[in-house]
Tab-separated table of C-alpha atoms in Angstrom:
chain	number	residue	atom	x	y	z
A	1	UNK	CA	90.425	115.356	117.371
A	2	UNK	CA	89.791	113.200	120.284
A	3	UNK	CA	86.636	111.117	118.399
A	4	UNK	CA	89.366	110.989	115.438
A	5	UNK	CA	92.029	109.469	117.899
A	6	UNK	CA	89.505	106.856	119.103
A	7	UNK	CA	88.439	105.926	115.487
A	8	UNK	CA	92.049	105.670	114.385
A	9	UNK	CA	93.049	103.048	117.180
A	10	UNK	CA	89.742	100.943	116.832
A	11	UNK	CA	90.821	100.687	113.180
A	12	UNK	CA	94.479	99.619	114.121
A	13	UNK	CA	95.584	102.816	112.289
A	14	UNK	CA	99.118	104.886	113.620
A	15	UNK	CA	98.335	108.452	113.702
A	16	UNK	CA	100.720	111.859	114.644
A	17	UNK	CA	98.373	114.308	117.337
A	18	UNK	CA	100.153	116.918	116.646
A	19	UNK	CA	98.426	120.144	117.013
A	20	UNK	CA	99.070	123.739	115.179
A	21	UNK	CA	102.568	123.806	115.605
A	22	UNK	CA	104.830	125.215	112.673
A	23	UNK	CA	104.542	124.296	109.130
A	24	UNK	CA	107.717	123.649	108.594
A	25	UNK	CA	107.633	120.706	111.259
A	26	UNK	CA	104.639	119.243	110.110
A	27	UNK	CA	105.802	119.108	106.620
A	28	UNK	CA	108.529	117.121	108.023
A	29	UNK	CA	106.164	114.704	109.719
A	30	UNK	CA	104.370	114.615	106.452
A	31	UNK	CA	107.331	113.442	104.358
A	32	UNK	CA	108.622	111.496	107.095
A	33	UNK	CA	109.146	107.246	106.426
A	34	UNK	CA	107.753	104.817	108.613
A	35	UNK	CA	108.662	101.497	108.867
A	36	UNK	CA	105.860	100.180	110.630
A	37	UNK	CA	104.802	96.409	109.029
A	38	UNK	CA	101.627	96.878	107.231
A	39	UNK	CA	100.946	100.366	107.268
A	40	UNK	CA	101.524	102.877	104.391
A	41	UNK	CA	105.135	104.327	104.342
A	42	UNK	CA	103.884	107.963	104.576
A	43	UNK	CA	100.727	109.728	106.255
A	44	UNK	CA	97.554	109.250	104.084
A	45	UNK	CA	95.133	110.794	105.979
A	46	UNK	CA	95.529	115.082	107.363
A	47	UNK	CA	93.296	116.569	109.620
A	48	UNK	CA	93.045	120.192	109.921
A	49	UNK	CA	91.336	123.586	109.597
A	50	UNK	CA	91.684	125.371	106.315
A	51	UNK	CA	94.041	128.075	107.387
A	52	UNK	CA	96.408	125.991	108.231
A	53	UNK	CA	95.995	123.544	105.556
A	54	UNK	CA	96.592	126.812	103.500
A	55	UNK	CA	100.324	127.907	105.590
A	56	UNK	CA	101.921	123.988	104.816
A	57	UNK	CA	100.534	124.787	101.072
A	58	UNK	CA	102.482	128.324	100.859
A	59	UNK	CA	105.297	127.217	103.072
A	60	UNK	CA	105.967	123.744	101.299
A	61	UNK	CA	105.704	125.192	97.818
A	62	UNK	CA	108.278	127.554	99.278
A	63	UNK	CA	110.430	124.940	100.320
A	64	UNK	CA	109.840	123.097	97.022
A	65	UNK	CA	108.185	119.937	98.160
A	66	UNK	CA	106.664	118.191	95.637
A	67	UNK	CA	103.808	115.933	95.581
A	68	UNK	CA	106.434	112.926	95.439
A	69	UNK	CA	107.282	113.787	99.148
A	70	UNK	CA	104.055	112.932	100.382
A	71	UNK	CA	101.435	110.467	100.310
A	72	UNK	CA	98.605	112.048	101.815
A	73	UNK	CA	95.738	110.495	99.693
A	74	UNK	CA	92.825	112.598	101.757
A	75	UNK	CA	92.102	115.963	103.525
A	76	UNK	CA	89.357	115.779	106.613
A	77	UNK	CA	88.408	119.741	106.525
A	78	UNK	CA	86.251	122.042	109.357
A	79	UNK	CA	86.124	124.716	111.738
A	80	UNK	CA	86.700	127.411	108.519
A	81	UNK	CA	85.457	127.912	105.208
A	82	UNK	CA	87.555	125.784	102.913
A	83	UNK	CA	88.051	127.064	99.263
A	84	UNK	CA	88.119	126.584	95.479
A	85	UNK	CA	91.494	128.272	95.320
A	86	UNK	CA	93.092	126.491	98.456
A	87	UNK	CA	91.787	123.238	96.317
A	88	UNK	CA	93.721	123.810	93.290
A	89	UNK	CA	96.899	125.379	95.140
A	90	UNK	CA	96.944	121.990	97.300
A	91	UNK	CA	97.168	119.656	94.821
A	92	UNK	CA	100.332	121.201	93.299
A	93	UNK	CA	101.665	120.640	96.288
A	94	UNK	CA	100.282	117.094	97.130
A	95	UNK	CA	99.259	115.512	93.779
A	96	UNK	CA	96.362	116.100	91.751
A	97	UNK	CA	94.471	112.561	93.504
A	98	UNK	CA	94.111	114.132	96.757
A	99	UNK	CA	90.467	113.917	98.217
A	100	UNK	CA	89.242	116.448	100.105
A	101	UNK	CA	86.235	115.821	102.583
A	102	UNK	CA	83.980	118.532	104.483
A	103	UNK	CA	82.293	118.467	107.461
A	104	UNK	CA	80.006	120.606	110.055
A	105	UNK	CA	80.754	119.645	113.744
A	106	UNK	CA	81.815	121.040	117.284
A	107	UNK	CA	81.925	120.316	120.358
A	108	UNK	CA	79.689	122.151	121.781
A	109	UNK	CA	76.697	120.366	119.662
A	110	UNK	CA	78.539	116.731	119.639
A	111	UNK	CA	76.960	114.496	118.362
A	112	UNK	CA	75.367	116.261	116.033
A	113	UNK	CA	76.858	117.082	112.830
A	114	UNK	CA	76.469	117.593	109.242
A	115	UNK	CA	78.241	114.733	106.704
A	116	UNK	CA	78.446	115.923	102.878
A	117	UNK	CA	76.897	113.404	100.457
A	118	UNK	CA	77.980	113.357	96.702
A	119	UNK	CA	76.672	116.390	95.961
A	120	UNK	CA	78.002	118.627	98.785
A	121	UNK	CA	75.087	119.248	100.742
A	122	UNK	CA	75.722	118.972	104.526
A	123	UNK	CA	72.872	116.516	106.069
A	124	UNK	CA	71.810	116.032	109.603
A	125	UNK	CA	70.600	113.481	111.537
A	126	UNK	CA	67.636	113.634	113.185
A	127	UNK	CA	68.176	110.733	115.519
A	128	UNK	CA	70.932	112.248	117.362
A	129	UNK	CA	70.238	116.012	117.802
A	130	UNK	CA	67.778	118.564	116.548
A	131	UNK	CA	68.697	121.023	114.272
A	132	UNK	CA	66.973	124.539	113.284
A	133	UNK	CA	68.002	127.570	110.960
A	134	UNK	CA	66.934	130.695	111.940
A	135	UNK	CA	67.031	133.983	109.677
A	136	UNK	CA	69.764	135.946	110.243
A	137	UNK	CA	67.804	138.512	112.439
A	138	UNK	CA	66.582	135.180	114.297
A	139	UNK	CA	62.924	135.753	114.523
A	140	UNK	CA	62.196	132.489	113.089
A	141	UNK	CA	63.191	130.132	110.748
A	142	UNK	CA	64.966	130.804	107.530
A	143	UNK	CA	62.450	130.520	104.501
A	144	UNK	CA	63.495	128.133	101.844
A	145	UNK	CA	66.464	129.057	99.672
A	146	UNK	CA	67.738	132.027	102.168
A	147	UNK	CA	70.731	131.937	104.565
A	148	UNK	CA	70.812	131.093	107.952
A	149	UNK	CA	72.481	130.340	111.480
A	150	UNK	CA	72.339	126.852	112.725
A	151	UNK	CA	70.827	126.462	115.870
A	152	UNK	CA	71.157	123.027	118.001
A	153	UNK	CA	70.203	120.715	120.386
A	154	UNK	CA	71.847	117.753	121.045
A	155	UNK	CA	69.633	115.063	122.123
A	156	UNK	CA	69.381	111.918	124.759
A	157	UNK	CA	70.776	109.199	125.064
A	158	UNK	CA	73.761	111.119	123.819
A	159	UNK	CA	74.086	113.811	125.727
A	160	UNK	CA	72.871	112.845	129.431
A	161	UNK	CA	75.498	114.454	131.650
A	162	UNK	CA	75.944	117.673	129.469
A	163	UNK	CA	72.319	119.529	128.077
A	164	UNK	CA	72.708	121.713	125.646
A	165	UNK	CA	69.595	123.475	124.588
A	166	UNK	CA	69.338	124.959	121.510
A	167	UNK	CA	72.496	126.280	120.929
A	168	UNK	CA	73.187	129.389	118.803
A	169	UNK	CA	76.357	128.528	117.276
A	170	UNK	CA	76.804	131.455	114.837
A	171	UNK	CA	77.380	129.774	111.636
A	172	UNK	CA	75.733	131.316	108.704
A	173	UNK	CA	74.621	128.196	106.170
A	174	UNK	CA	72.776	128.154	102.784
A	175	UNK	CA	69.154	126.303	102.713
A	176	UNK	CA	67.781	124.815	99.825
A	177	UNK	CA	64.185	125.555	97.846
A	178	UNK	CA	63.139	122.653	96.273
A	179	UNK	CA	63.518	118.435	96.928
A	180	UNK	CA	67.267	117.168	97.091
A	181	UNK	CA	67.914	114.225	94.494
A	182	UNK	CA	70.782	113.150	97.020
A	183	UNK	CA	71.321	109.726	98.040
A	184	UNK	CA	70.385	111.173	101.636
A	185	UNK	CA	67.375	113.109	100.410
A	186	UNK	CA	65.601	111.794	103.597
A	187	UNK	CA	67.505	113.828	105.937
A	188	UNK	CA	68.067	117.455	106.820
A	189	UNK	CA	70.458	119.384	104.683
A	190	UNK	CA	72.103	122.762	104.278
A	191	UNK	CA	74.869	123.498	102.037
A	192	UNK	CA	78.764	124.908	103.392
A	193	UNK	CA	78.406	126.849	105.944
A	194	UNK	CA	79.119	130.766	104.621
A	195	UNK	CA	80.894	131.966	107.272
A	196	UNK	CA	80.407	133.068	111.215
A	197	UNK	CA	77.768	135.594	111.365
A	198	UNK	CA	79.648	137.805	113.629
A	199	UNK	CA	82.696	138.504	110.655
A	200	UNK	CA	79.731	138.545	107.820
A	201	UNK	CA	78.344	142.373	107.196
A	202	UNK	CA	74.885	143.819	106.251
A	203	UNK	CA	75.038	146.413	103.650
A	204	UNK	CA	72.302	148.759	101.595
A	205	UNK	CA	72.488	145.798	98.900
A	206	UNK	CA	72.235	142.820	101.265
A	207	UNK	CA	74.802	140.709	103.278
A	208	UNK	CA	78.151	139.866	102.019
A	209	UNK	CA	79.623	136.383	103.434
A	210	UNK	CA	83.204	135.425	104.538
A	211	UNK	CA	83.101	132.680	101.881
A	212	UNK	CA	82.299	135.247	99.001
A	213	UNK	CA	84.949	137.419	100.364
A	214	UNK	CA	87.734	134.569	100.811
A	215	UNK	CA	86.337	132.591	97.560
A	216	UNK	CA	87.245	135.442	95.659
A	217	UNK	CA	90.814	136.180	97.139
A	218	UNK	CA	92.139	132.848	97.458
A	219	UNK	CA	91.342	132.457	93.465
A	220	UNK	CA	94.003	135.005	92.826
A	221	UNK	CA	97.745	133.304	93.070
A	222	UNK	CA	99.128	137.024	94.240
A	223	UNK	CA	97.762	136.574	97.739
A	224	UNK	CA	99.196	134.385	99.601
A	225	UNK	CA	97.652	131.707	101.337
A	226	UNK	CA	95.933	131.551	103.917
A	227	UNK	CA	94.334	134.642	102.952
A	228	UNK	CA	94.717	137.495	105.060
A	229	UNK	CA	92.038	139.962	104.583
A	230	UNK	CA	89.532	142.177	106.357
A	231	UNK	CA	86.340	143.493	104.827
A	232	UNK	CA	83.238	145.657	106.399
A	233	UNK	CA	80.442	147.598	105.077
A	234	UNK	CA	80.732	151.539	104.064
A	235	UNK	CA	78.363	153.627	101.934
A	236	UNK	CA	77.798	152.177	98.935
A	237	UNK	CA	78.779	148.234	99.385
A	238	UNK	CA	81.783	146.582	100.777
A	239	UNK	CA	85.185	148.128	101.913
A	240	UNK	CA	87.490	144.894	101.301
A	241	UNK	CA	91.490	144.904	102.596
A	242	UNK	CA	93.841	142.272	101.568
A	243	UNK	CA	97.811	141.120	101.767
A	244	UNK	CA	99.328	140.451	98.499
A	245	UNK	CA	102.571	139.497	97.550
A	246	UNK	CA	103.164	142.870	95.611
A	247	UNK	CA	100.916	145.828	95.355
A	248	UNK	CA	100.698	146.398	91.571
A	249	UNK	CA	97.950	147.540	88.907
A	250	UNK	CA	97.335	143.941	87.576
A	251	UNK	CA	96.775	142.233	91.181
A	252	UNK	CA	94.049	145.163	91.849
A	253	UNK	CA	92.255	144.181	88.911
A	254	UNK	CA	92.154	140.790	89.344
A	255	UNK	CA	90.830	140.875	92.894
A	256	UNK	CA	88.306	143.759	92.111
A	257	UNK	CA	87.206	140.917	89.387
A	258	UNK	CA	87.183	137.944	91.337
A	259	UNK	CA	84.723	140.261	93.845
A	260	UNK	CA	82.425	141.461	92.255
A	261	UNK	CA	82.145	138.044	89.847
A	262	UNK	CA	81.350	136.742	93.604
A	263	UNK	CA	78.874	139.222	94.485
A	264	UNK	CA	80.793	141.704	96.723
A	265	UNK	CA	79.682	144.860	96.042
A	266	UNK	CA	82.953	146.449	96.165
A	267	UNK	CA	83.296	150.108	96.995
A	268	UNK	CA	86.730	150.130	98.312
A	269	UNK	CA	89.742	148.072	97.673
A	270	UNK	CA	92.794	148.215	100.022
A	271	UNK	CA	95.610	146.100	98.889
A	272	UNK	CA	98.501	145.736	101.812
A	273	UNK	CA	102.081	143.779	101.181
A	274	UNK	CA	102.566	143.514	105.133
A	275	UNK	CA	99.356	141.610	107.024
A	276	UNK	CA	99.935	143.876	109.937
A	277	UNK	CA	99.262	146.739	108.571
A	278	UNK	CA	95.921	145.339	108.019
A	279	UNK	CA	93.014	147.400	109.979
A	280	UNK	CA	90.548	144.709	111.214
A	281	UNK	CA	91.857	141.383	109.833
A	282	UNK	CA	89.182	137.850	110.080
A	283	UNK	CA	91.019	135.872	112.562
A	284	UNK	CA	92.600	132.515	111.453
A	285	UNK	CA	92.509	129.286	113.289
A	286	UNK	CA	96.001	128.922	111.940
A	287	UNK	CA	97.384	131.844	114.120
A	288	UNK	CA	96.130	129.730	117.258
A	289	UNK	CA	99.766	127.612	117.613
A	290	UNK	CA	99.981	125.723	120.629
A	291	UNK	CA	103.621	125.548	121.819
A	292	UNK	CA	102.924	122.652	124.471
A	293	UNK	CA	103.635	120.115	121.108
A	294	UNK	CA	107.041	122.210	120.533
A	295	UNK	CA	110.267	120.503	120.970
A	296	UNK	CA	114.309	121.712	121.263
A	297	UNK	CA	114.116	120.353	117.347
A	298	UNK	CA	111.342	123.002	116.369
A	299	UNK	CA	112.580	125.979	117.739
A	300	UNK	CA	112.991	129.060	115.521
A	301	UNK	CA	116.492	129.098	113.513
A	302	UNK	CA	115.942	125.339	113.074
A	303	UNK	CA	117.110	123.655	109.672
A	304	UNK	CA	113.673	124.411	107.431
A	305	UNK	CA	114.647	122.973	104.208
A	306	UNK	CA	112.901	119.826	103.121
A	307	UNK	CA	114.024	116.265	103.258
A	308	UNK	CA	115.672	114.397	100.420
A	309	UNK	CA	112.325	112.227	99.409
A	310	UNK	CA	114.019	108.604	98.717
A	311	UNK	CA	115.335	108.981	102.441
A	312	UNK	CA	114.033	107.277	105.793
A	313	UNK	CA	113.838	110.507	107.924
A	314	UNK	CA	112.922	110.416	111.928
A	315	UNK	CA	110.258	112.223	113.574
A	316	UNK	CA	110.747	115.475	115.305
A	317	UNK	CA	110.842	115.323	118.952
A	318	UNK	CA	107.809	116.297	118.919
A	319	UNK	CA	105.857	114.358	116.752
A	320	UNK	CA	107.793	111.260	119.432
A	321	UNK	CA	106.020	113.007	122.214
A	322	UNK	CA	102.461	113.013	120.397
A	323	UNK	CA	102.444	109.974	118.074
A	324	UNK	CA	100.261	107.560	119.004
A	325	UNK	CA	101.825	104.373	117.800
A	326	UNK	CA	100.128	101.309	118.907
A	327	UNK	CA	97.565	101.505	116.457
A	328	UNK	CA	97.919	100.700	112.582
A	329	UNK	CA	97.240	103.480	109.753
């Protein structure tokens, strides 16, 4: 967020730093007017983690927003694995034109990161940082075309005051078998990164992968996003638990579908219509809310229905406190 605050001001563009604070409020911010001379009326650009991309979907469609309340023209996604469902629910909610742009970085491995190129493969490069992936029992490197976990080291002149050697950062990433036809062939690639290793689970049949767990549920429109879910291995294949909207025969077999058309071996399918009464849910960056960037405005039992669209609206509190308005959008 920081690097993105820099990059936003050198450009001259206005930006909200916000944080994870409640859907409701950054909806707000979202449809807010700004009448700031040459910038765009309306936030183009949102930067977030999946999860919580996925509560302002369920909570604006709630509040019937419409893609006429926004202008958000792209989506900067990382830190979770971003899906094919949460896609196609987002655009009902902010126009079928929306772009939507993955990454692979943290901060621990700054300044090395992974940038997609047209055809979604996640390239590295080698001038900044090296970067290795080891097989999931890490004994050596991943052979061509299996999964792996990232492991990397930042390199000088970048990172003088802070060495990081070979760090193992847990992320479990695809790697390719033959020659990319990219238009960044030349350097390092993996595809999306699958999930953390720690939350993925090694069965008789294999491993099973947060992203073909979440892929699957987030495809059906009786869970609601983000998904909340659970899943571990028992005899047989994979014991999956999930929070739908209602518990009935139809939403079963849809989800039992979507699985095992992902390649979950399902053995056991719990379906739950509370999330806590799930057993051992995946945590969710979106559940990480940091109350500092709360204001009297965005306390709970304030007005959550959405603003008329053809009205100039004011920031919360809040987003006064945060917004960083010398620079130009």
């Amino acid at each position: 967020v920081g690097s993105t605050t820099h990059a936003a001001a050198a450009l001259g563009a206005a930006h909200d730093t916000v944080g994870l604070i409640p859907p409701e409020q950054t909806l707000r911010l979202l449809a807010s007017r700004r009448h700031l001379p040459g910038h765009k009326p309306r936030a183009s650009v949102l930067l977030t983690y999946p999860s919580y991309l996925g509560a302002l979907v369920e909570t604006g469609l709630e509040l019937d927003y419409r893609p006429g309340d926004f202008g958000v023209e792209r989506i900067v996604l990382g830190g979770e694995v971003a899906t094919a469902g949460l896609f196609e629910r987002s655009r009902r909610l902010l126009g079928e034109t929306v772009q939507f742009l993955e990454g692979y970085a943290m901060t621990e491995t700054v300044p090395l990161a992974g940038e997609a190129c047209t055809q979604g493969h996640l390239h590295y490069q080698p001038l900044v940082g090296f970067m290795e992936v080891l097989d999931l029992d890490r004994r050596g490197p991943a052979r061509p075309g299996e999964p792996g976990v990232i492991v990397a080291t930042p390199l000088p002149p970048f990172r003088q005051t802070t060495v990081v050697l070979r760090y193992d950062t847990g992320d479990v990433v695809p790697t390719f078998r033959g020659p990319l036809t990219c238009e960044r062939a030349e350097a390092p690639a993996t595809g999306l990164p699958l999930g953390k290793l720690h939350w993925c689970v090694r069965h008789d049949q294999g491993w099973t992968f947060t992203r073909d767990v979440v892929e699957a549920l987030e495809a059906v429109e009786t869970v609601p996003l983000p998904a909340r879910y659970g899943f571990r291995a028992v005899p047989g294949g994979v014991a999956v638990e999930v929070a739908v909207r209602s518990d009935t025969p139809g939403t079963r077999r849809r989800l039992g579908e979507q699985l095992e058309a992902g390649g979950v071996p399902l053995a056991e399918l719990r379906l739950v219509e509370d999330p806590a009464q799930l057993t051992a849910p995946v945590p969710l960056r979106c559940d990480l809310r940091e109350a500092t960037f709360t204001g009297p405005l965005d306390q709970p039992g304030a007005p959550a229905s959405r603003p008329t669209p053809d009205r100039d609206h004011l920031p919360t509190a809040a987003g006064l406190r945060a917004a960083g308005r010398s620079s130009r959008r």
